PDB file of C-alpha atoms in Angstrom:
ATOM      1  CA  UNK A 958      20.371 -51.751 -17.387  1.00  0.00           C
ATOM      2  CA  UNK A 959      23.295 -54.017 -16.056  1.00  0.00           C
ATOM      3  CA  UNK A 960      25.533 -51.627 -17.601  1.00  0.00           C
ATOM      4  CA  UNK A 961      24.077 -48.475 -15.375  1.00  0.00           C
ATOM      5  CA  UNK A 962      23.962 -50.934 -12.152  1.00  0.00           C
ATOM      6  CA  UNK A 963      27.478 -52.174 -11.997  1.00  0.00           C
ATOM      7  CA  UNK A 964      30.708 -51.130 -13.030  1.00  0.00           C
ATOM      8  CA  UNK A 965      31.992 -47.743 -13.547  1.00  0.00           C
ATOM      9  CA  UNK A 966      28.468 -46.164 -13.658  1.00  0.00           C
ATOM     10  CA  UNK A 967      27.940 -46.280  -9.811  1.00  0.00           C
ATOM     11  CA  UNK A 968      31.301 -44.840  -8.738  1.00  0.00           C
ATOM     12  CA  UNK A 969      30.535 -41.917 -11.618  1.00  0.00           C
ATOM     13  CA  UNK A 970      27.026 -41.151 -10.314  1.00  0.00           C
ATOM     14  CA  UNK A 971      28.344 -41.107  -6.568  1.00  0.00           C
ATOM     15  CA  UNK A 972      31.053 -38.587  -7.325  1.00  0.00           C
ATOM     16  CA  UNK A 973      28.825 -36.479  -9.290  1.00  0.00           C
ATOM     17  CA  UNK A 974      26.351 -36.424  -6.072  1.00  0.00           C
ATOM     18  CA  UNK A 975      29.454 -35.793  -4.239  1.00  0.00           C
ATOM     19  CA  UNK A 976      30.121 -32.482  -6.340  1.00  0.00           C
ATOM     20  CA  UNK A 977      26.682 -31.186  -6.424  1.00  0.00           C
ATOM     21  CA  UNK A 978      26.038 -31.673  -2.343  1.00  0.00           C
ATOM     22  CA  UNK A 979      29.680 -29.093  -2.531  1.00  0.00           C
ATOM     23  CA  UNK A 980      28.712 -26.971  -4.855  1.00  0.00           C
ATOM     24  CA  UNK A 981      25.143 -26.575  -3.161  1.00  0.00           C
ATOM     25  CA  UNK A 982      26.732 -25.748   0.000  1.00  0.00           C
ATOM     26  CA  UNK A 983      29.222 -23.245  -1.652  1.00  0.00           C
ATOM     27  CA  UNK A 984      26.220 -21.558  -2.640  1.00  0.00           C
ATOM     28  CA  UNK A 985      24.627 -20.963   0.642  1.00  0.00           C
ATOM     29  CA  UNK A 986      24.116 -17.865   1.928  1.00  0.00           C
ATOM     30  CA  UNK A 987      27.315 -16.138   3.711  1.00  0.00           C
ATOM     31  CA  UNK A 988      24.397 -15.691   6.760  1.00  0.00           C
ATOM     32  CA  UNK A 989      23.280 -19.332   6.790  1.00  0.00           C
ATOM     33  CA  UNK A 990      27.144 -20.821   6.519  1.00  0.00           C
ATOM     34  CA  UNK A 991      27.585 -18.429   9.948  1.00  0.00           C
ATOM     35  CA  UNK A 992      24.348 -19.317  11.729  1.00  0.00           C
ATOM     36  CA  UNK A 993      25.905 -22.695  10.856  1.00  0.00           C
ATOM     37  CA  UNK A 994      29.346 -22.810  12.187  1.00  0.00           C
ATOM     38  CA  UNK A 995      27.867 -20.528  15.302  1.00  0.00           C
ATOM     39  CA  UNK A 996      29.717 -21.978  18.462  1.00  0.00           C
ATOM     40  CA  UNK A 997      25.894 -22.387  20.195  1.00  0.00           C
ATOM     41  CA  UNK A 998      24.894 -24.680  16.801  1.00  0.00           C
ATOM     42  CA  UNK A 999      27.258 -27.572  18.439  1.00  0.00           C
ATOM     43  CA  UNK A1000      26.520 -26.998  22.002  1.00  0.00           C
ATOM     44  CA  UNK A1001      24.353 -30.187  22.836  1.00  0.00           C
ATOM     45  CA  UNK A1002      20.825 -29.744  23.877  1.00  0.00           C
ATOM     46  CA  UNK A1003      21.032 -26.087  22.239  1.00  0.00           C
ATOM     47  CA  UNK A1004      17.613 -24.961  21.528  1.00  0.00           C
ATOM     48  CA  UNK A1005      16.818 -25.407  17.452  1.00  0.00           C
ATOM     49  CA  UNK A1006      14.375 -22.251  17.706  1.00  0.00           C
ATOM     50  CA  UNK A1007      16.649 -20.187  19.872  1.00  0.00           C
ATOM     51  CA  UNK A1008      14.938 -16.639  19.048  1.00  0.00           C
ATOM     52  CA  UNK A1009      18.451 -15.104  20.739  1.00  0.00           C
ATOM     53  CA  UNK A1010      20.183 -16.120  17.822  1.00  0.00           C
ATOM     54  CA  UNK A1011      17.748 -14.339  15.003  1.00  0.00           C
ATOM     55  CA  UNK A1012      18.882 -11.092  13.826  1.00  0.00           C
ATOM     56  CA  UNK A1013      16.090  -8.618  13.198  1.00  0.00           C
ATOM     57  CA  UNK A1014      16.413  -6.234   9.899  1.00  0.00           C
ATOM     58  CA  UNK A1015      17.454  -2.936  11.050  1.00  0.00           C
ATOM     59  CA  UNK A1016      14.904  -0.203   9.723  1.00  0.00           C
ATOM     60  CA  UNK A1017      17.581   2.385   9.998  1.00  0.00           C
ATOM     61  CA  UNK A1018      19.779   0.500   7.225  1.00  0.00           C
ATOM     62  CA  UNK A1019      16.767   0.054   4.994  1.00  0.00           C
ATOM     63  CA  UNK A1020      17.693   0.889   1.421  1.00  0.00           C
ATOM     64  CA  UNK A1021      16.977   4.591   0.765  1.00  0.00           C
ATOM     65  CA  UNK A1022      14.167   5.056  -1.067  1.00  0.00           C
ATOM     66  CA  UNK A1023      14.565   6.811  -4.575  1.00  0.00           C
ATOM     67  CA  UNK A1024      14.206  10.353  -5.264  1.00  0.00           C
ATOM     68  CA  UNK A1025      10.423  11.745  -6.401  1.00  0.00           C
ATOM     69  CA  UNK A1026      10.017  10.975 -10.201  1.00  0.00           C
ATOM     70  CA  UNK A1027       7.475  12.891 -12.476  1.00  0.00           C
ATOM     71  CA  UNK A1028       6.891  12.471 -16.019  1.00  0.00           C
ATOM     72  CA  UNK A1029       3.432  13.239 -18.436  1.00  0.00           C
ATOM     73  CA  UNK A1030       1.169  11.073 -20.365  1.00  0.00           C
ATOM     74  CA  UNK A1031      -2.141  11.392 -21.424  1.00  0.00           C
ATOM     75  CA  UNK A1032      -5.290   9.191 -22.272  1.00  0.00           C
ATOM     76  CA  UNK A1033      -8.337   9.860 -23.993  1.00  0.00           C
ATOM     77  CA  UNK A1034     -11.618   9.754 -22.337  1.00  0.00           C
ATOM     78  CA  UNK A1035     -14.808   9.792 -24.006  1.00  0.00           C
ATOM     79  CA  UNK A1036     -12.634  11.316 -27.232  1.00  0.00           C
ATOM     80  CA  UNK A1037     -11.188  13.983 -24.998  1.00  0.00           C
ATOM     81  CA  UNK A1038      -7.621  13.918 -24.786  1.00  0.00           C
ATOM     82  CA  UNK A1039      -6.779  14.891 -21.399  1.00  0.00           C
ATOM     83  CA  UNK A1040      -2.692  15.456 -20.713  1.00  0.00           C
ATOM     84  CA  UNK A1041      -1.296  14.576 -17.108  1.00  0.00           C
ATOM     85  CA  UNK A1042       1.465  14.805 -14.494  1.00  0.00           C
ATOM     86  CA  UNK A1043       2.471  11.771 -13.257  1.00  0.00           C
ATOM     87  CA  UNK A1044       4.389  11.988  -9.627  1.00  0.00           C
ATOM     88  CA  UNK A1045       5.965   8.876  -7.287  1.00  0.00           C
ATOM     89  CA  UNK A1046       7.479  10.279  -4.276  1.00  0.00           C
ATOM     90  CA  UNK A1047       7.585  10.152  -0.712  1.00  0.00           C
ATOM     91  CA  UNK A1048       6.700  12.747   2.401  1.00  0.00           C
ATOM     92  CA  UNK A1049       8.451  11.911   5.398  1.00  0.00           C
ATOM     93  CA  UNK A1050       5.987  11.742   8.596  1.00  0.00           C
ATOM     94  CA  UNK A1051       7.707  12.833  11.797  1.00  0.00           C
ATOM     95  CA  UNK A1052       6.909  11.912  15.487  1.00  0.00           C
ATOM     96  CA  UNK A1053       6.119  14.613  18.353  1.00  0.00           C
ATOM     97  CA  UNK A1054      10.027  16.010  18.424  1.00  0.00           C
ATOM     98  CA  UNK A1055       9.753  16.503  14.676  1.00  0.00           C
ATOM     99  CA  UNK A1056      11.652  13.862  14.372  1.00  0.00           C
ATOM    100  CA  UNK A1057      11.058  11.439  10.880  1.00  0.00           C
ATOM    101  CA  UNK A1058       9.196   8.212  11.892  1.00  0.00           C
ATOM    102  CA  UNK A1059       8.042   6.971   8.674  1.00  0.00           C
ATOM    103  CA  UNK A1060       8.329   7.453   4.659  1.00  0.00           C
ATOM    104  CA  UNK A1061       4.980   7.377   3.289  1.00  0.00           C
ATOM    105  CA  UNK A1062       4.917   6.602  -0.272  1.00  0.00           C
ATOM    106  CA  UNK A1063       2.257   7.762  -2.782  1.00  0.00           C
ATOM    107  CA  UNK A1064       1.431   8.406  -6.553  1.00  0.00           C
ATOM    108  CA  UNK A1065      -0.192  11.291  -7.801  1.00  0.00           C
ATOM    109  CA  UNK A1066      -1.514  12.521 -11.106  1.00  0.00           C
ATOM    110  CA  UNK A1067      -2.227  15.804 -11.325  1.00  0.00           C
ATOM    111  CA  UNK A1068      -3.780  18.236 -14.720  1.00  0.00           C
ATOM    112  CA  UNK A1069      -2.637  21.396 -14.665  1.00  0.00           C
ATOM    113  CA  UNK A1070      -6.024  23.045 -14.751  1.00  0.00           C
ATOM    114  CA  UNK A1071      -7.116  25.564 -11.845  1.00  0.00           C
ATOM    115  CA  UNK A1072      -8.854  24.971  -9.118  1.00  0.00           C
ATOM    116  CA  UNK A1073      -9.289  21.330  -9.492  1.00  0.00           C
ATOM    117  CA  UNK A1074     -10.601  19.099  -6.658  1.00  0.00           C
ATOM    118  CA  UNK A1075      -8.089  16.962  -5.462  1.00  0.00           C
ATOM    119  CA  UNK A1076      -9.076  13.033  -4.175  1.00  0.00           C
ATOM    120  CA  UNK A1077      -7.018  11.149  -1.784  1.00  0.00           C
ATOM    121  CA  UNK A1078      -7.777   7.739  -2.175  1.00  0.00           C
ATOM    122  CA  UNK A1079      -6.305   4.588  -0.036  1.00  0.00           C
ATOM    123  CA  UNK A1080      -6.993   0.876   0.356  1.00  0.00           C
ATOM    124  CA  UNK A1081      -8.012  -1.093   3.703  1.00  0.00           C
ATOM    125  CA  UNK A1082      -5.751  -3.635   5.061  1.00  0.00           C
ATOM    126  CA  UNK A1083      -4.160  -5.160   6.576  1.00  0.00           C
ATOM    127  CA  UNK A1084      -1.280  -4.452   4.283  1.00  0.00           C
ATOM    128  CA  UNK A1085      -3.298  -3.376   1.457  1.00  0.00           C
ATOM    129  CA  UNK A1086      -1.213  -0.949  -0.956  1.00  0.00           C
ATOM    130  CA  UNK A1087      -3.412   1.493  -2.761  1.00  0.00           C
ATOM    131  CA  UNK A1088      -2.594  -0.314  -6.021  1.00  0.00           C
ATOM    132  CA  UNK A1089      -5.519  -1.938  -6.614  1.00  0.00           C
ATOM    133  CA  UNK A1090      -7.954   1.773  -6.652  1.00  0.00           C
ATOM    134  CA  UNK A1091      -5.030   3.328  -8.924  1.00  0.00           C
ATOM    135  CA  UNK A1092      -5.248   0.647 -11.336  1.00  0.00           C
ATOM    136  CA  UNK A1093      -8.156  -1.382 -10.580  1.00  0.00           C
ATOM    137  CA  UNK A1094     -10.739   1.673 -10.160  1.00  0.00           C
ATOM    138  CA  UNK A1095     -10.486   5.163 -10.668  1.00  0.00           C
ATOM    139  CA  UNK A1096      -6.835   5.898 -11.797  1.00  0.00           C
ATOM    140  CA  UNK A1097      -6.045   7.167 -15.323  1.00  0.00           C
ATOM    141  CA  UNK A1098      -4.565   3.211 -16.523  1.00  0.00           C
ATOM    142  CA  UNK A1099      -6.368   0.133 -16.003  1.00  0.00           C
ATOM    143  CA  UNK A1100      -4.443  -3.066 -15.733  1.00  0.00           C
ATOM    144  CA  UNK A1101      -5.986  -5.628 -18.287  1.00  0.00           C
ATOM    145  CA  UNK A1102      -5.533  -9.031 -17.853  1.00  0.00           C
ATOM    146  CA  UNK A1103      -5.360  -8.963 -13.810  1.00  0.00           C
ATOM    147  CA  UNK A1104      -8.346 -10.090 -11.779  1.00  0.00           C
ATOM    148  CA  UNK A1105     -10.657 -10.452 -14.759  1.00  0.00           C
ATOM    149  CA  UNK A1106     -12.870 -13.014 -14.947  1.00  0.00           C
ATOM    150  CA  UNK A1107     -10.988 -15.908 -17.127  1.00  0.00           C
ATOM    151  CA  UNK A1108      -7.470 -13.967 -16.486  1.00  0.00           C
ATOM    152  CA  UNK A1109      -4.434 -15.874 -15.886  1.00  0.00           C
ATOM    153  CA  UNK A1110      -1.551 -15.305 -13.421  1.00  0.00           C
ATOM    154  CA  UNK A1111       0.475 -15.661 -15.953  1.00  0.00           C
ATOM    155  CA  UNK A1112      -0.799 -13.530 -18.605  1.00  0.00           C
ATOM    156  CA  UNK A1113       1.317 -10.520 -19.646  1.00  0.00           C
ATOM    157  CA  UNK A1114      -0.069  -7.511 -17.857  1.00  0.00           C
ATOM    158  CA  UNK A1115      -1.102  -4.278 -20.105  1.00  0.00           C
ATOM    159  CA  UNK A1116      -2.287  -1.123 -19.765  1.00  0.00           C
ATOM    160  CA  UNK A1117      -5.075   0.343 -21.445  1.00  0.00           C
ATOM    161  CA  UNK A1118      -6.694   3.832 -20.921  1.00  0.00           C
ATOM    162  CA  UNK A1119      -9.292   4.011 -17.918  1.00  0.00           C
ATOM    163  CA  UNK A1120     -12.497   5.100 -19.182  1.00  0.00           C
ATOM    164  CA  UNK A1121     -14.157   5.052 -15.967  1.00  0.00           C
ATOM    165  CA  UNK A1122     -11.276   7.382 -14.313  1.00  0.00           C
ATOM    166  CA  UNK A1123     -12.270  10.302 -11.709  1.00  0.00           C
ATOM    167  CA  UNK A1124      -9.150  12.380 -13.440  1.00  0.00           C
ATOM    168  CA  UNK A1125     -11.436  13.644 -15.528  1.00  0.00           C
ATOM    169  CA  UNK A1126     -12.724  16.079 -12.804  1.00  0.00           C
ATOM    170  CA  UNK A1127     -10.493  15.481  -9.965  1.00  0.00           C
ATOM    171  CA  UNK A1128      -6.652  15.612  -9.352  1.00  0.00           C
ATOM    172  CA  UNK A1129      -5.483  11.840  -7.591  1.00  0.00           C
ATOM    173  CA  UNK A1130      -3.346  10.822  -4.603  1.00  0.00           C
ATOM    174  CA  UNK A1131      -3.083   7.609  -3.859  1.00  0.00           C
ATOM    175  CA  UNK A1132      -1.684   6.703  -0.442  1.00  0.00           C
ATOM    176  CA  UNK A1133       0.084   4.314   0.791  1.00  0.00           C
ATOM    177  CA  UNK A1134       0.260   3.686   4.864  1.00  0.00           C
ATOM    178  CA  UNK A1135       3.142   3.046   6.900  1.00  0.00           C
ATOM    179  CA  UNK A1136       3.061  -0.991   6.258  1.00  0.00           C
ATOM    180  CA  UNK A1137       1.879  -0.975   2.344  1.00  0.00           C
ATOM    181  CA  UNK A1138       3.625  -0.924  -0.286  1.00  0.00           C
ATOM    182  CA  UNK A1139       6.785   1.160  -0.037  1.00  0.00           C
ATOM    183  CA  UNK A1140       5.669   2.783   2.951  1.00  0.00           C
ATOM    184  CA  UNK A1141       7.852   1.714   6.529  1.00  0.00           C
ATOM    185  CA  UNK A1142       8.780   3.246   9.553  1.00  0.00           C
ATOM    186  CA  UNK A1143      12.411   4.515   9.689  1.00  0.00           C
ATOM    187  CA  UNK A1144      14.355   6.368  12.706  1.00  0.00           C
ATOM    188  CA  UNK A1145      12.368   6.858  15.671  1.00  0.00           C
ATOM    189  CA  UNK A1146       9.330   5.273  14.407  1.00  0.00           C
ATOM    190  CA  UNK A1147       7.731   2.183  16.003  1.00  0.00           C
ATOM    191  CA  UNK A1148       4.849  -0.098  15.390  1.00  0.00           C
ATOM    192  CA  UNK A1149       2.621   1.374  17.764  1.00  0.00           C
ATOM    193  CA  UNK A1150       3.011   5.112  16.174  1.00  0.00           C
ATOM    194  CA  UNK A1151       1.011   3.803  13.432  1.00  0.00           C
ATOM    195  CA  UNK A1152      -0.996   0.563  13.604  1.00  0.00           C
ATOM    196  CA  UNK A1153      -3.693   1.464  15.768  1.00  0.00           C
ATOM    197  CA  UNK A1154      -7.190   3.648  14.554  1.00  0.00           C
ATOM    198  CA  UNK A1155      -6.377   6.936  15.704  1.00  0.00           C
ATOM    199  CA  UNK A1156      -2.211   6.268  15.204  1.00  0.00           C
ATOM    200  CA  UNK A1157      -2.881   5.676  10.847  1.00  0.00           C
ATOM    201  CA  UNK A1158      -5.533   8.278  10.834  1.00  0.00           C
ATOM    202  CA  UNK A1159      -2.920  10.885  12.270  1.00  0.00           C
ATOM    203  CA  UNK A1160      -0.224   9.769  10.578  1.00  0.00           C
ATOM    204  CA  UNK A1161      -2.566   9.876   6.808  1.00  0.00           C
ATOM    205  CA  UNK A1162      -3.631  13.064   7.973  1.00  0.00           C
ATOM    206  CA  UNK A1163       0.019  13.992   8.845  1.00  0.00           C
ATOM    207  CA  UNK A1164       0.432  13.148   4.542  1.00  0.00           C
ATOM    208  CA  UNK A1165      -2.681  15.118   3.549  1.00  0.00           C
ATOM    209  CA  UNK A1166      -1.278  18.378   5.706  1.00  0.00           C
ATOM    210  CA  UNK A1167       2.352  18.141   3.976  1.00  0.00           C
ATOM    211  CA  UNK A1168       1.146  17.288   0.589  1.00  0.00           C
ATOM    212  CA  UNK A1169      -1.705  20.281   0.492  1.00  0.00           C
ATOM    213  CA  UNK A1170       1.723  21.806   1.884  1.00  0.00           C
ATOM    214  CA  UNK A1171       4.680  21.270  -0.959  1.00  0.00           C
ATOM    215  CA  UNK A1172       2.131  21.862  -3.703  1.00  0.00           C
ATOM    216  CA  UNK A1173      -0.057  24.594  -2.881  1.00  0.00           C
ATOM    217  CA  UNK A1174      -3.606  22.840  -3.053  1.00  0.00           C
ATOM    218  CA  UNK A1175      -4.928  24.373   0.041  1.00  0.00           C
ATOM    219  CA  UNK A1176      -7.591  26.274  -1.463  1.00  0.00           C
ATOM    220  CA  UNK A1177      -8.781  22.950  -3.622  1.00  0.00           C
ATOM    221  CA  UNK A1178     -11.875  21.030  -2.822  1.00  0.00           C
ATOM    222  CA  UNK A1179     -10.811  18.045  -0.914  1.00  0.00           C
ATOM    223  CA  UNK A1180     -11.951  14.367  -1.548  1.00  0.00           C
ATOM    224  CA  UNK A1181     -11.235  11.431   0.517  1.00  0.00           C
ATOM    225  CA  UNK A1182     -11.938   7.745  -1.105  1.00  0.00           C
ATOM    226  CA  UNK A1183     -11.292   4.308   0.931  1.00  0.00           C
ATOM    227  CA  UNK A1184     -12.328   0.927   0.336  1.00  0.00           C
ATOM    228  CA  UNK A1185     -12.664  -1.657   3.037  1.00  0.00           C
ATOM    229  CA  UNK A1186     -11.291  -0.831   5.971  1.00  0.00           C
ATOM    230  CA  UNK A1187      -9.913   2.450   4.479  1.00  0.00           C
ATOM    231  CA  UNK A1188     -13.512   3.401   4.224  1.00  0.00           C
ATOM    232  CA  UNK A1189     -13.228   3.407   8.455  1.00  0.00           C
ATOM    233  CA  UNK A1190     -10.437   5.592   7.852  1.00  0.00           C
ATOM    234  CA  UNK A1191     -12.291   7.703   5.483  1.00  0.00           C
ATOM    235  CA  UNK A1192     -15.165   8.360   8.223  1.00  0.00           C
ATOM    236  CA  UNK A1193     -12.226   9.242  11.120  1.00  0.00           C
ATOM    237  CA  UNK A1194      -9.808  11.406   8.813  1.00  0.00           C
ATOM    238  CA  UNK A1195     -12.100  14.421   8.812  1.00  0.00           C
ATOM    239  CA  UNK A1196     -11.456  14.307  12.791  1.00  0.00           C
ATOM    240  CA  UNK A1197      -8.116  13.921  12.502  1.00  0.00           C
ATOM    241  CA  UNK A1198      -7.592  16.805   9.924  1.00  0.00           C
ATOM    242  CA  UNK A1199      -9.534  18.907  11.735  1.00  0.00           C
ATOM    243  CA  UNK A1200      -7.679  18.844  14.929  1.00  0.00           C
ATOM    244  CA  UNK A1201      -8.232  19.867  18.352  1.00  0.00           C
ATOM    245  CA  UNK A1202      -6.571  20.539  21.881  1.00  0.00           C
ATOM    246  CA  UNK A1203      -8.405  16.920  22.943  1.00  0.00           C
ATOM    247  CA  UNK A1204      -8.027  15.088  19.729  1.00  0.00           C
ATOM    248  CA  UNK A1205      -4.433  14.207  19.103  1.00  0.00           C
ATOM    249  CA  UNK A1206      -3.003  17.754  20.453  1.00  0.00           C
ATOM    250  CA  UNK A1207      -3.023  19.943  17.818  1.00  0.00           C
ATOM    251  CA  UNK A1208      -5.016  21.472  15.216  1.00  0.00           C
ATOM    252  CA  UNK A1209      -4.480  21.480  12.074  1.00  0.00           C
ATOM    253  CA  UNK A1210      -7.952  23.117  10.522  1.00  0.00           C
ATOM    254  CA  UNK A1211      -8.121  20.921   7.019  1.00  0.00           C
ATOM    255  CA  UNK A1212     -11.886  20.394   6.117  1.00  0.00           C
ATOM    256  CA  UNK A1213     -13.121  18.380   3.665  1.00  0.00           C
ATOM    257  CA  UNK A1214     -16.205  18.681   1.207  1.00  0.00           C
ATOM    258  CA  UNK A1215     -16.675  14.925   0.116  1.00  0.00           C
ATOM    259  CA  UNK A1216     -16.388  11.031   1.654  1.00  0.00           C
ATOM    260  CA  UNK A1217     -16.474   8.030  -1.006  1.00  0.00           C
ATOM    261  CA  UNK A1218     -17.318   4.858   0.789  1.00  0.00           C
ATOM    262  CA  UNK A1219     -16.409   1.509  -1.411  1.00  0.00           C
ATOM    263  CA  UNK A1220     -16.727  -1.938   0.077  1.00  0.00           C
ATOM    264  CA  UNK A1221     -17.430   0.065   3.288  1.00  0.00           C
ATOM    265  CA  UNK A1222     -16.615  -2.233   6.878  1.00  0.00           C
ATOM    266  CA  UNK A1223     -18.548   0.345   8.719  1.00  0.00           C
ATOM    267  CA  UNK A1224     -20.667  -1.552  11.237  1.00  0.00           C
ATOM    268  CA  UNK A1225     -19.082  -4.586  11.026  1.00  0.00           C
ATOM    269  CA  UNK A1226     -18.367  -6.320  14.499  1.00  0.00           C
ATOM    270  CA  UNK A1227     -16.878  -9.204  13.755  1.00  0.00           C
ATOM    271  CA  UNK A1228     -16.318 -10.015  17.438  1.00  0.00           C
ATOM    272  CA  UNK A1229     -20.121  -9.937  18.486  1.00  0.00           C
ATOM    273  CA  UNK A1230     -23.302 -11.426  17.019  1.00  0.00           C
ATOM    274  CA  UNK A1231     -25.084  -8.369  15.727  1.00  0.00           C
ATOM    275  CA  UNK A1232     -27.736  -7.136  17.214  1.00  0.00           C
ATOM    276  CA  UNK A1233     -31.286  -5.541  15.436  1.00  0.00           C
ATOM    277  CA  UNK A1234     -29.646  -1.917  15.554  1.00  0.00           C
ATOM    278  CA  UNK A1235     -26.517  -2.754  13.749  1.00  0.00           C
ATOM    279  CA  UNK A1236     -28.267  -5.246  11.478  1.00  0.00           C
ATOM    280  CA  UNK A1237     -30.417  -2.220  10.162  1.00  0.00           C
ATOM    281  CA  UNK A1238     -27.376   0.134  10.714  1.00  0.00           C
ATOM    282  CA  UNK A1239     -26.033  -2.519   8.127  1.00  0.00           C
ATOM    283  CA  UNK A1240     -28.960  -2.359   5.698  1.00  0.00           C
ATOM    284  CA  UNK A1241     -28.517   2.046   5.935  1.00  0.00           C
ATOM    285  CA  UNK A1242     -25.114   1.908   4.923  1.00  0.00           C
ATOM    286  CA  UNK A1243     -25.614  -0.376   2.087  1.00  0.00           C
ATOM    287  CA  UNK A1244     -28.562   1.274   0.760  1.00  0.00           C
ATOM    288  CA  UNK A1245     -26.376   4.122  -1.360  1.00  0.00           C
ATOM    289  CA  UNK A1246     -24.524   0.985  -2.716  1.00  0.00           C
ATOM    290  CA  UNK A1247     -27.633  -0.464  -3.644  1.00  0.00           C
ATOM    291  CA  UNK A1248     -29.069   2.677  -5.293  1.00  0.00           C
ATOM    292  CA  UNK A1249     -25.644   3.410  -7.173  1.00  0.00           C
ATOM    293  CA  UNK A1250     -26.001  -0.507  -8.593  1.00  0.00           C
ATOM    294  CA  UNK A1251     -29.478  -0.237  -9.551  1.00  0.00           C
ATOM    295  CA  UNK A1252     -29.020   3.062 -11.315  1.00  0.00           C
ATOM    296  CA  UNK A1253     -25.791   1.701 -13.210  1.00  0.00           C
ATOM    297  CA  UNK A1254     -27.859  -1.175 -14.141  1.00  0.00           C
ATOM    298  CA  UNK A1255     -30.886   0.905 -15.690  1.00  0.00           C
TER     299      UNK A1255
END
């Protein structure tokens, strides 16, 4: 101990602290060394939270997003093999001027079979990807290990075949909103073109309208699936696809021949104590749930 506390040992220890506080500030961003030797940094009295000085990402020099990618795979469900396109890709919504506003990302798996329904299916939010219905729900691949009771964080993930998958009898689109996942606003897009009710319902519609559009599907039975608050968006799509010289300026004439409701926030008023009409409004809307559970459980 006497040897560590005097002698060499000090003057060793203090010019290896010496070297590590340089090499720690070598490796500092090139971003933080600037905001660092920025003239207004000495100024005394200079504000320490000076928003003026922040620099705010540019959406215009996001990274390009990568070309669509398809490839096939196949599971087996109930001892049925069933083969599959796989397809991650992007549709570009534009504003009034046709101008692009936002790349809206999704994932679709498709069988080539005729005159199969196809489901789009999205997540609430906020910021809630459709990642968890593709591979928490109804999607061809369940992801094992994740969000199971007794899981891990750290557990490796794996994929096993979904036995419980809708792409049995229905073609799948997941969707992904301007703000989830992969999904942002680029060139004349802004905030307010797509986080408000009617603003994401026109915009999703918007991706229903060119997606029906680049691969033919008009003439399929159409499906639309949310969860949580997507499950509001479910209930005011059909409005929004159908158009109309006072709803949103234009009509576009898509119909729809099924809503799926799961983990619906319809009637929720989070705001206000709720009253004896939306308390039984409440109890309505939960009674299919109810029903599905009981019937599962029998």
């Amino acid at each position: 101990m006497q040897n560590i506390l005097s002698g060499r040992a000090p003057r060793r220890f203090a010019t290896l602290f010496a070297l590590l506080c340089l090499s720690a500030i070598s490796c500092l961003p090139a971003a933080a060394q600037a905001d660092h030797d920025h003239p207004a940094a000495a100024k005394p009295g200079a504000e320490k939270n000076d928003k003026s000085q922040e620099k705010v990402p540019d959406k215009d020099k996001l990274p390009p997003l990568p070309p669509d990618a398809h490839t096939q795979q196949s599971i087996t469900v109930d001892g049925k093999k069933l083969t599959y396109t796989v397809t991650v890709g992007t549709l570009i919504a534009r504003d009034a001027d046709g101008k692009p506003a936002g790349d809206v990302v999704y994932t679709a798996y498709t069988v080539d079979q005729p005159n199969r329904p196809v489901t789009f299916a999205f997540n609430g939010g906020p910021g809630a990807s459709s990642v968890f219905l593709n591979f928490g729900a109804i999607g061809p691949k369940h992801l094992d290990n994740v969000g199971n009771e007794g899981a891990s964080a750290s557990d490796p993930p794996t994929l096993t075949d979904n036995q419980g998958t809708w792409l049995d009898f229905s073609d799948l689109v997941f969707i992904d909103p301007i703000g989830t996942g992969f999904s942002h606003a680029i060139g004349s897009g802004k905030p307010e073109d797509f986080y408000g009710v009617d603003e994401d319902a026109n915009s999703v519609a918007q991706f229903i309208e060119l997606w029906l559009s680049k691969y033919g599907r008009w003439n399929s039975p159409k499906i639309l699936m949310g969860e949580s608050y997507g499950s509001e968006r479910a209930a005011i799509l059909p409005r929004a696809l159908m158009g109309g010289p006072t709803y949103l300026g234009m009509m576009r004439g898509i119909t729809v021949n099924g809503i799926v409701l799961l983990g619906t926030a319809l009637g929720t008023h989070p705001d206000t104590p709720p009253n004896a009409d939306e308390i039984l409004a409440d109890q309505a809307l939960a009674l299919p749930g109810f029903a599905a559970a009981a019937w599962y459980h029998n």
